[in-house]
mmCIF file of C-alpha atoms in Angstrom:
data_model
loop_
_atom_site.group_PDB
_atom_site.id
_atom_site.type_symbol
_atom_site.label_atom_id
_atom_site.label_comp_id
_atom_site.label_asym_id
_atom_site.label_seq_id
_atom_site.Cartn_x
_atom_site.Cartn_y
_atom_site.Cartn_z
ATOM 1 C CA UNK A 160 -41.720 -21.329 19.766
ATOM 2 C CA UNK A 161 -40.020 -21.490 16.349
ATOM 3 C CA UNK A 162 -36.972 -19.495 15.310
ATOM 4 C CA UNK A 163 -37.384 -17.194 12.341
ATOM 5 C CA UNK A 164 -34.388 -15.862 10.440
ATOM 6 C CA UNK A 165 -34.720 -12.730 8.366
ATOM 7 C CA UNK A 166 -31.982 -11.768 5.914
ATOM 8 C CA UNK A 167 -31.464 -8.333 4.441
ATOM 9 C CA UNK A 168 -29.529 -7.853 1.243
ATOM 10 C CA UNK A 169 -26.286 -6.027 1.987
ATOM 11 C CA UNK A 170 -24.523 -3.816 -0.486
ATOM 12 C CA UNK A 171 -20.746 -4.208 -0.744
ATOM 13 C CA UNK A 172 -18.867 -1.332 0.883
ATOM 14 C CA UNK A 173 -18.006 1.559 -1.383
ATOM 15 C CA UNK A 174 -14.464 1.679 -2.681
ATOM 16 C CA UNK A 175 -12.097 3.673 -0.498
ATOM 17 C CA UNK A 176 -10.566 6.766 -2.071
ATOM 18 C CA UNK A 177 -6.896 6.832 -3.060
ATOM 19 C CA UNK A 178 -6.501 10.327 -1.647
ATOM 20 C CA UNK A 179 -7.283 11.058 1.976
ATOM 21 C CA UNK A 180 -6.963 7.424 3.076
ATOM 22 C CA UNK A 181 -4.144 6.053 5.222
ATOM 23 C CA UNK A 182 -3.146 2.766 3.580
ATOM 24 C CA UNK A 183 -1.382 0.058 5.629
ATOM 25 C CA UNK A 184 0.649 -2.591 3.790
ATOM 26 C CA UNK A 185 -0.682 -6.120 4.147
ATOM 27 C CA UNK A 186 1.487 -8.017 1.655
ATOM 28 C CA UNK A 187 4.098 -8.027 -1.076
ATOM 29 C CA UNK A 188 3.364 -9.732 -4.404
ATOM 30 C CA UNK A 189 6.118 -11.169 -6.604
ATOM 31 C CA UNK A 190 4.730 -13.275 -9.441
ATOM 32 C CA UNK A 191 2.640 -16.018 -7.869
ATOM 33 C CA UNK A 192 4.254 -15.524 -4.439
ATOM 34 C CA UNK A 193 2.584 -13.404 -1.769
ATOM 35 C CA UNK A 194 4.382 -12.578 1.473
ATOM 36 C CA UNK A 195 3.355 -10.624 4.525
ATOM 37 C CA UNK A 196 5.333 -7.877 6.205
ATOM 38 C CA UNK A 197 7.901 -8.689 8.869
ATOM 39 C CA UNK A 198 6.293 -8.989 12.304
ATOM 40 C CA UNK A 199 6.715 -5.790 14.280
ATOM 41 C CA UNK A 200 6.863 -3.511 11.230
ATOM 42 C CA UNK A 201 4.215 -1.157 9.887
ATOM 43 C CA UNK A 202 4.471 0.213 6.353
ATOM 44 C CA UNK A 203 2.044 2.903 5.253
ATOM 45 C CA UNK A 204 1.348 5.221 2.361
ATOM 46 C CA UNK A 205 -0.905 8.257 1.938
ATOM 47 C CA UNK A 206 -1.728 10.270 -1.174
ATOM 48 C CA UNK A 207 -2.839 13.903 -1.033
ATOM 49 C CA UNK A 208 -2.773 16.648 -3.680
ATOM 50 C CA UNK A 209 0.125 15.151 -5.630
ATOM 51 C CA UNK A 210 2.205 14.318 -2.527
ATOM 52 C CA UNK A 211 2.948 10.739 -1.441
ATOM 53 C CA UNK A 212 4.111 10.158 2.148
ATOM 54 C CA UNK A 213 4.405 7.280 4.546
ATOM 55 C CA UNK A 214 6.415 4.989 6.759
ATOM 56 C CA UNK A 215 8.621 2.300 5.217
ATOM 57 C CA UNK A 216 9.127 0.162 8.318
ATOM 58 C CA UNK A 217 12.127 2.073 9.665
ATOM 59 C CA UNK A 218 12.276 5.373 7.773
ATOM 60 C CA UNK A 219 9.641 7.844 6.689
ATOM 61 C CA UNK A 220 9.451 8.863 3.027
ATOM 62 C CA UNK A 221 7.889 11.412 0.737
ATOM 63 C CA UNK A 222 7.692 12.366 -2.907
ATOM 64 C CA UNK A 223 5.205 13.201 -5.606
ATOM 65 C CA UNK A 224 2.770 11.213 -7.724
ATOM 66 C CA UNK A 225 0.426 11.529 -10.686
ATOM 67 C CA UNK A 226 -2.698 9.541 -11.493
ATOM 68 C CA UNK A 227 -4.238 9.111 -14.940
ATOM 69 C CA UNK A 228 -7.112 6.643 -14.861
ATOM 70 C CA UNK A 229 -5.637 3.489 -13.304
ATOM 71 C CA UNK A 230 -2.102 4.605 -14.110
ATOM 72 C CA UNK A 231 0.043 5.711 -11.154
ATOM 73 C CA UNK A 232 3.502 7.222 -11.462
ATOM 74 C CA UNK A 233 5.684 8.379 -8.610
ATOM 75 C CA UNK A 234 8.637 10.744 -8.665
ATOM 76 C CA UNK A 235 11.352 11.875 -6.324
ATOM 77 C CA UNK A 236 10.545 9.465 -3.487
ATOM 78 C CA UNK A 237 13.181 10.019 -0.830
ATOM 79 C CA UNK A 238 13.429 8.638 2.679
ATOM 80 C CA UNK A 239 15.167 9.483 5.888
ATOM 81 C CA UNK A 240 18.439 7.600 6.439
ATOM 82 C CA UNK A 241 18.042 5.836 9.781
ATOM 83 C CA UNK A 242 19.602 2.356 9.988
ATOM 84 C CA UNK A 243 17.404 -0.111 11.863
ATOM 85 C CA UNK A 244 18.850 -3.455 12.905
ATOM 86 C CA UNK A 245 15.677 -4.882 14.431
ATOM 87 C CA UNK A 246 13.604 -6.729 13.476
ATOM 88 C CA UNK A 247 15.915 -8.767 11.271
ATOM 89 C CA UNK A 248 15.411 -8.036 7.557
ATOM 90 C CA UNK A 249 13.644 -4.695 8.059
ATOM 91 C CA UNK A 250 16.101 -2.768 5.860
ATOM 92 C CA UNK A 251 15.784 -5.273 2.970
ATOM 93 C CA UNK A 252 11.990 -5.126 3.295
ATOM 94 C CA UNK A 253 12.135 -1.323 3.251
ATOM 95 C CA UNK A 254 14.368 -1.268 0.153
ATOM 96 C CA UNK A 255 11.964 -3.614 -1.679
ATOM 97 C CA UNK A 256 8.935 -1.540 -0.622
ATOM 98 C CA UNK A 257 10.457 1.756 -1.779
ATOM 99 C CA UNK A 258 11.691 0.182 -5.033
ATOM 100 C CA UNK A 259 8.188 -1.005 -5.895
ATOM 101 C CA UNK A 260 6.734 2.442 -5.066
ATOM 102 C CA UNK A 261 9.429 4.156 -7.159
ATOM 103 C CA UNK A 262 8.553 1.924 -10.120
ATOM 104 C CA UNK A 263 4.761 2.044 -9.744
ATOM 105 C CA UNK A 264 2.796 1.930 -12.979
ATOM 106 C CA UNK A 265 -0.765 1.166 -11.932
ATOM 107 C CA UNK A 266 -3.153 0.892 -9.032
ATOM 108 C CA UNK A 267 -6.514 -0.706 -8.330
ATOM 109 C CA UNK A 268 -8.928 -0.167 -5.451
ATOM 110 C CA UNK A 269 -11.501 -2.813 -4.554
ATOM 111 C CA UNK A 270 -13.496 -1.982 -1.427
ATOM 112 C CA UNK A 271 -10.931 -1.232 1.268
ATOM 113 C CA UNK A 272 -7.998 -2.809 -0.600
ATOM 114 C CA UNK A 273 -5.407 -0.942 -2.700
ATOM 115 C CA UNK A 274 -3.008 -2.796 -4.991
ATOM 116 C CA UNK A 275 -0.052 -0.927 -6.497
ATOM 117 C CA UNK A 276 1.815 -2.711 -9.286
ATOM 118 C CA UNK A 277 5.288 -1.918 -10.607
ATOM 119 C CA UNK A 278 6.342 -2.299 -14.227
ATOM 120 C CA UNK A 279 8.076 -5.614 -13.488
ATOM 121 C CA UNK A 280 4.881 -7.112 -12.027
ATOM 122 C CA UNK A 281 5.847 -6.864 -8.360
ATOM 123 C CA UNK A 282 3.132 -5.357 -6.205
ATOM 124 C CA UNK A 283 2.004 -4.052 -2.855
ATOM 125 C CA UNK A 284 -1.396 -4.785 -1.300
ATOM 126 C CA UNK A 285 -2.677 -2.279 1.273
ATOM 127 C CA UNK A 286 -5.793 -2.054 3.447
ATOM 128 C CA UNK A 287 -7.504 1.221 4.292
ATOM 129 C CA UNK A 288 -6.973 2.141 7.924
#
């Protein structure tokens, strides 16, 4: 009548791939401050064969990118021009998001998490969907 516990060693999950993964934004990083996205908004990014696409909370966007090791550069990111009034702050959040992507300098993938960092230190933290 005794309880026996058996533990198996688990390997950490393999790192997700930059390309072919739909990444959903979890948080913005600005220095030591980390903030989440505005409730009711979904910001995404996908990378495939040199093309970057996604949703910025209100508008969709697209452009091109290059990777060299952990270096990430984006070019020609353009978005649609819809004006969204709800939820409050969505357009400021979108402008910040696209600015960080346009100034990306590096990326790091750990498990199912992708961090993109701009030259000024601001960053975006995504989770693989």
